[in-house]
PDB file of C-alpha atoms in Angstrom:
ATOM      1  CA  MET A  37     126.831 129.106 134.855  1.00 43.00           C
ATOM      2  CA  LEU A  38     128.790 132.018 133.430  1.00 40.00           C
ATOM      3  CA  LYS A  39     132.043 130.360 134.448  1.00 50.00           C
ATOM      4  CA  HIS A  40     131.116 127.262 132.424  1.00 52.00           C
ATOM      5  CA  THR A  41     130.121 129.381 129.445  1.00 45.00           C
ATOM      6  CA  ILE A  42     133.446 131.206 129.518  1.00 51.00           C
ATOM      7  CA  ALA A  43     135.306 127.930 129.897  1.00 49.00           C
ATOM      8  CA  ALA A  44     133.430 126.402 126.989  1.00 50.00           C
ATOM      9  CA  GLY A  45     134.272 129.476 124.926  1.00 49.00           C
ATOM     10  CA  LEU A  46     137.946 129.080 125.744  1.00 50.00           C
ATOM     11  CA  VAL A  47     137.903 125.446 124.737  1.00 57.00           C
ATOM     12  CA  ALA A  48     136.097 126.318 121.535  1.00 52.00           C
ATOM     13  CA  ALA A  49     138.642 129.054 120.864  1.00 51.00           C
ATOM     14  CA  GLY A  50     141.461 126.605 121.386  1.00 56.00           C
ATOM     15  CA  LEU A  51     139.897 124.021 119.135  1.00 54.00           C
ATOM     16  CA  VAL A  52     139.165 126.608 116.442  1.00 51.00           C
ATOM     17  CA  ALA A  53     142.855 127.393 116.457  1.00 52.00           C
ATOM     18  CA  LEU A  54     143.420 123.731 115.607  1.00 53.00           C
ATOM     19  CA  ALA A  55     141.400 124.093 112.401  1.00 52.00           C
ATOM     20  CA  PRO A  56     143.362 124.662 109.212  1.00 51.00           C
ATOM     21  CA  ALA A  57     143.974 128.250 108.193  1.00 51.00           C
ATOM     22  CA  ALA A  58     142.296 127.625 104.855  1.00 52.00           C
ATOM     23  CA  SER A  59     138.896 127.523 106.530  1.00 61.00           C
ATOM     24  CA  GLY A  60     138.553 131.272 105.948  1.00 77.00           C
ATOM     25  CA  GLN A  61     138.249 132.211 109.613  1.00 85.00           C
ATOM     26  CA  ALA A  62     140.388 134.863 111.199  1.00 86.00           C
ATOM     27  CA  PRO A  63     142.685 133.620 113.980  1.00 84.00           C
ATOM     28  CA  ILE A  64     141.434 134.040 117.531  1.00 82.00           C
ATOM     29  CA  THR A  65     143.651 135.975 119.890  1.00 84.00           C
ATOM     30  CA  LEU A  66     143.608 135.010 123.554  1.00 80.00           C
ATOM     31  CA  SER A  67     144.775 137.118 126.452  1.00 83.00           C
ATOM     32  CA  PRO A  68     147.704 135.718 128.448  1.00 83.00           C
ATOM     33  CA  GLU A  69     145.304 134.788 131.256  1.00 86.00           C
ATOM     34  CA  GLU A  70     142.983 132.949 128.876  1.00 87.00           C
ATOM     35  CA  SER A  71     145.935 131.213 127.290  1.00 84.00           C
ATOM     36  CA  ARG A  72     147.242 130.062 130.684  1.00 86.00           C
ATOM     37  CA  THR A  73     143.786 128.771 131.623  1.00 88.00           C
ATOM     38  CA  LEU A  74     143.497 126.913 128.336  1.00 89.00           C
ATOM     39  CA  CYS A  75     146.974 125.391 128.601  1.00 90.00           C
ATOM     40  CA  ALA A  76     146.908 124.637 132.330  1.00 90.00           C
ATOM     41  CA  ASP A  77     143.315 123.516 132.836  1.00 91.00           C
ATOM     42  CA  TRP A  78     141.494 122.576 129.670  1.00 93.00           C
ATOM     43  CA  LEU A  79     144.100 120.955 127.472  1.00 93.00           C
ATOM     44  CA  PRO A  80     145.164 118.378 130.087  1.00 93.00           C
ATOM     45  CA  LYS A  81     141.516 117.532 130.775  1.00 95.00           C
ATOM     46  CA  LEU A  82     140.727 117.080 127.085  1.00 94.00           C
ATOM     47  CA  THR A  83     143.874 115.038 126.534  1.00 94.00           C
ATOM     48  CA  GLN A  84     143.055 112.816 129.513  1.00 95.00           C
ATOM     49  CA  ARG A  85     139.503 112.377 128.281  1.00 96.00           C
ATOM     50  CA  THR A  86     140.650 111.203 124.847  1.00 96.00           C
ATOM     51  CA  THR A  87     143.109 108.822 126.521  1.00 95.00           C
ATOM     52  CA  ASN A  88     140.423 107.416 128.826  1.00 96.00           C
ATOM     53  CA  LEU A  89     137.994 106.907 125.952  1.00 95.00           C
ATOM     54  CA  THR A  90     140.631 105.157 123.867  1.00 95.00           C
ATOM     55  CA  GLU A  91     141.529 102.864 126.772  1.00 96.00           C
ATOM     56  CA  ARG A  92     137.863 102.066 127.394  1.00 96.00           C
ATOM     57  CA  ILE A  93     137.174 101.280 123.735  1.00 96.00           C
ATOM     58  CA  ASN A  94     140.270  99.058 123.525  1.00 96.00           C
ATOM     59  CA  GLY A  95     139.548  97.353 126.855  1.00 95.00           C
ATOM     60  CA  GLY A  96     138.852  93.673 127.299  1.00 95.00           C
ATOM     61  CA  PRO A  97     135.502  91.941 127.700  1.00 94.00           C
ATOM     62  CA  GLU A  98     135.430  92.839 131.406  1.00 95.00           C
ATOM     63  CA  VAL A  99     135.614  96.597 130.666  1.00 95.00           C
ATOM     64  CA  ARG A 100     132.130  98.013 130.453  1.00 94.00           C
ATOM     65  CA  GLY A 101     131.647  99.921 127.187  1.00 92.00           C
ATOM     66  CA  SER A 102     134.568  98.355 125.354  1.00 96.00           C
ATOM     67  CA  VAL A 103     134.225  96.894 121.883  1.00 96.00           C
ATOM     68  CA  ALA A 104     135.138  93.459 123.238  1.00 97.00           C
ATOM     69  CA  ASN A 105     132.459  93.776 125.942  1.00 97.00           C
ATOM     70  CA  LEU A 106     129.800  94.716 123.408  1.00 97.00           C
ATOM     71  CA  LYS A 107     130.791  91.846 121.126  1.00 96.00           C
ATOM     72  CA  ALA A 108     130.692  89.381 124.033  1.00 96.00           C
ATOM     73  CA  ARG A 109     127.268  90.650 125.038  1.00 96.00           C
ATOM     74  CA  ALA A 110     126.094  90.363 121.427  1.00 97.00           C
ATOM     75  CA  GLU A 111     127.321  86.773 121.296  1.00 97.00           C
ATOM     76  CA  GLY A 112     125.501  86.014 124.545  1.00 96.00           C
ATOM     77  CA  GLN A 113     122.292  87.455 123.154  1.00 96.00           C
ATOM     78  CA  ARG A 114     122.727  85.502 119.941  1.00 96.00           C
ATOM     79  CA  LYS A 115     123.121  82.241 121.920  1.00 96.00           C
ATOM     80  CA  LYS A 116     119.853  83.007 123.712  1.00 95.00           C
ATOM     81  CA  GLY A 117     118.135  83.517 120.350  1.00 96.00           C
ATOM     82  CA  HIS A 118     117.773  87.290 120.684  1.00 96.00           C
ATOM     83  CA  ASN A 119     119.117  88.161 117.256  1.00 96.00           C
ATOM     84  CA  ASP A 120     117.686  91.704 117.166  1.00 97.00           C
ATOM     85  CA  ALA A 121     119.402  92.633 120.433  1.00 96.00           C
ATOM     86  CA  ALA A 122     122.590  90.949 119.239  1.00 97.00           C
ATOM     87  CA  ASP A 123     122.519  92.946 116.011  1.00 97.00           C
ATOM     88  CA  ARG A 124     122.032  96.210 117.933  1.00 97.00           C
ATOM     89  CA  LEU A 125     124.973  95.412 120.208  1.00 97.00           C
ATOM     90  CA  GLN A 126     127.133  94.486 117.219  1.00 96.00           C
ATOM     91  CA  LYS A 127     126.273  97.780 115.494  1.00 97.00           C
ATOM     92  CA  ARG A 128     127.188  99.672 118.670  1.00 97.00           C
ATOM     93  CA  ALA A 129     130.512  97.814 118.783  1.00 96.00           C
ATOM     94  CA  ASP A 130     131.231  98.642 115.148  1.00 96.00           C
ATOM     95  CA  LYS A 131     130.317 102.305 115.630  1.00 96.00           C
ATOM     96  CA  ARG A 132     132.451 102.547 118.769  1.00 96.00           C
ATOM     97  CA  ASN A 133     135.402 100.929 117.004  1.00 95.00           C
ATOM     98  CA  ALA A 134     135.066 103.480 114.187  1.00 95.00           C
ATOM     99  CA  ARG A 135     135.609 106.268 116.751  1.00 95.00           C
ATOM    100  CA  LEU A 136     139.208 105.234 117.421  1.00 95.00           C
ATOM    101  CA  PRO A 137     140.702 107.079 114.413  1.00 95.00           C
ATOM    102  CA  GLU A 138     138.756 110.208 115.404  1.00 95.00           C
ATOM    103  CA  LEU A 139     140.095 110.009 118.956  1.00 95.00           C
ATOM    104  CA  THR A 140     143.633 109.456 117.707  1.00 95.00           C
ATOM    105  CA  THR A 141     143.374 112.492 115.438  1.00 96.00           C
ATOM    106  CA  ALA A 142     141.936 114.617 118.256  1.00 95.00           C
ATOM    107  CA  LYS A 143     144.756 113.573 120.605  1.00 94.00           C
ATOM    108  CA  GLN A 144     147.365 114.412 117.963  1.00 95.00           C
ATOM    109  CA  LYS A 145     145.801 117.837 117.393  1.00 93.00           C
ATOM    110  CA  LEU A 146     145.651 118.540 121.130  1.00 93.00           C
ATOM    111  CA  ASP A 147     149.287 117.514 121.540  1.00 92.00           C
ATOM    112  CA  ALA A 148     150.350 119.622 118.562  1.00 91.00           C
ATOM    113  CA  PHE A 149     148.478 122.628 119.936  1.00 88.00           C
ATOM    114  CA  ALA A 150     150.022 122.161 123.375  1.00 90.00           C
ATOM    115  CA  ASN A 151     153.514 121.849 121.917  1.00 90.00           C
ATOM    116  CA  ALA A 152     153.085 124.873 119.680  1.00 85.00           C
ATOM    117  CA  HIS A 153     151.299 127.248 122.056  1.00 83.00           C
ATOM    118  CA  CYS A 154     151.646 126.103 125.642  1.00 84.00           C
ATOM    119  CA  LYS A 155     155.386 125.456 125.987  1.00 72.00           C
ATOM    120  CA  ALA A 156     156.426 128.956 124.942  1.00 53.00           C
ATOM    121  CA  GLY A 157     155.439 130.597 128.234  1.00 48.00           C
ATOM    122  CA  LYS A 158     157.246 128.096 130.420  1.00 46.00           C
TER     123      LYS A 158
END
C-alpha cells in the first residue's frame, strides 16, 4: 500500500512539473533515485496508456469501446426502436471523441517532460 502511495506521489510530482510555472507553485525537487524511477517506470507506463486509449477510441466498429463501436451500437438500438438507449450511446460516443484532444495534449506533455528531464542522465 505504501509503495503505491509513494509511486502515486512520484507521478503527481512529475505531472506537477508539467504545469506552467505561472501557477504560483514552487518547483518540486526529486532525488536522483526518484527521478530514475519516474523516468524508467512511470513515464513509459503513462505514455503507453495514453497511446492505448487513443488507439481504442480511434478503433473500428469491432473494437470494444471505440467511437465507431458506440455509434454502431447506437444505430442498432435506433433500428430496434430503443431511442433512449441509442441517445445514451451517442452521447457516450461524443464524450469519448472529445477526449482525444486531451489525450494528445497529455502525450505531448509527457514526451516533452521525458525529453527535458529523462535524457540528461543517460
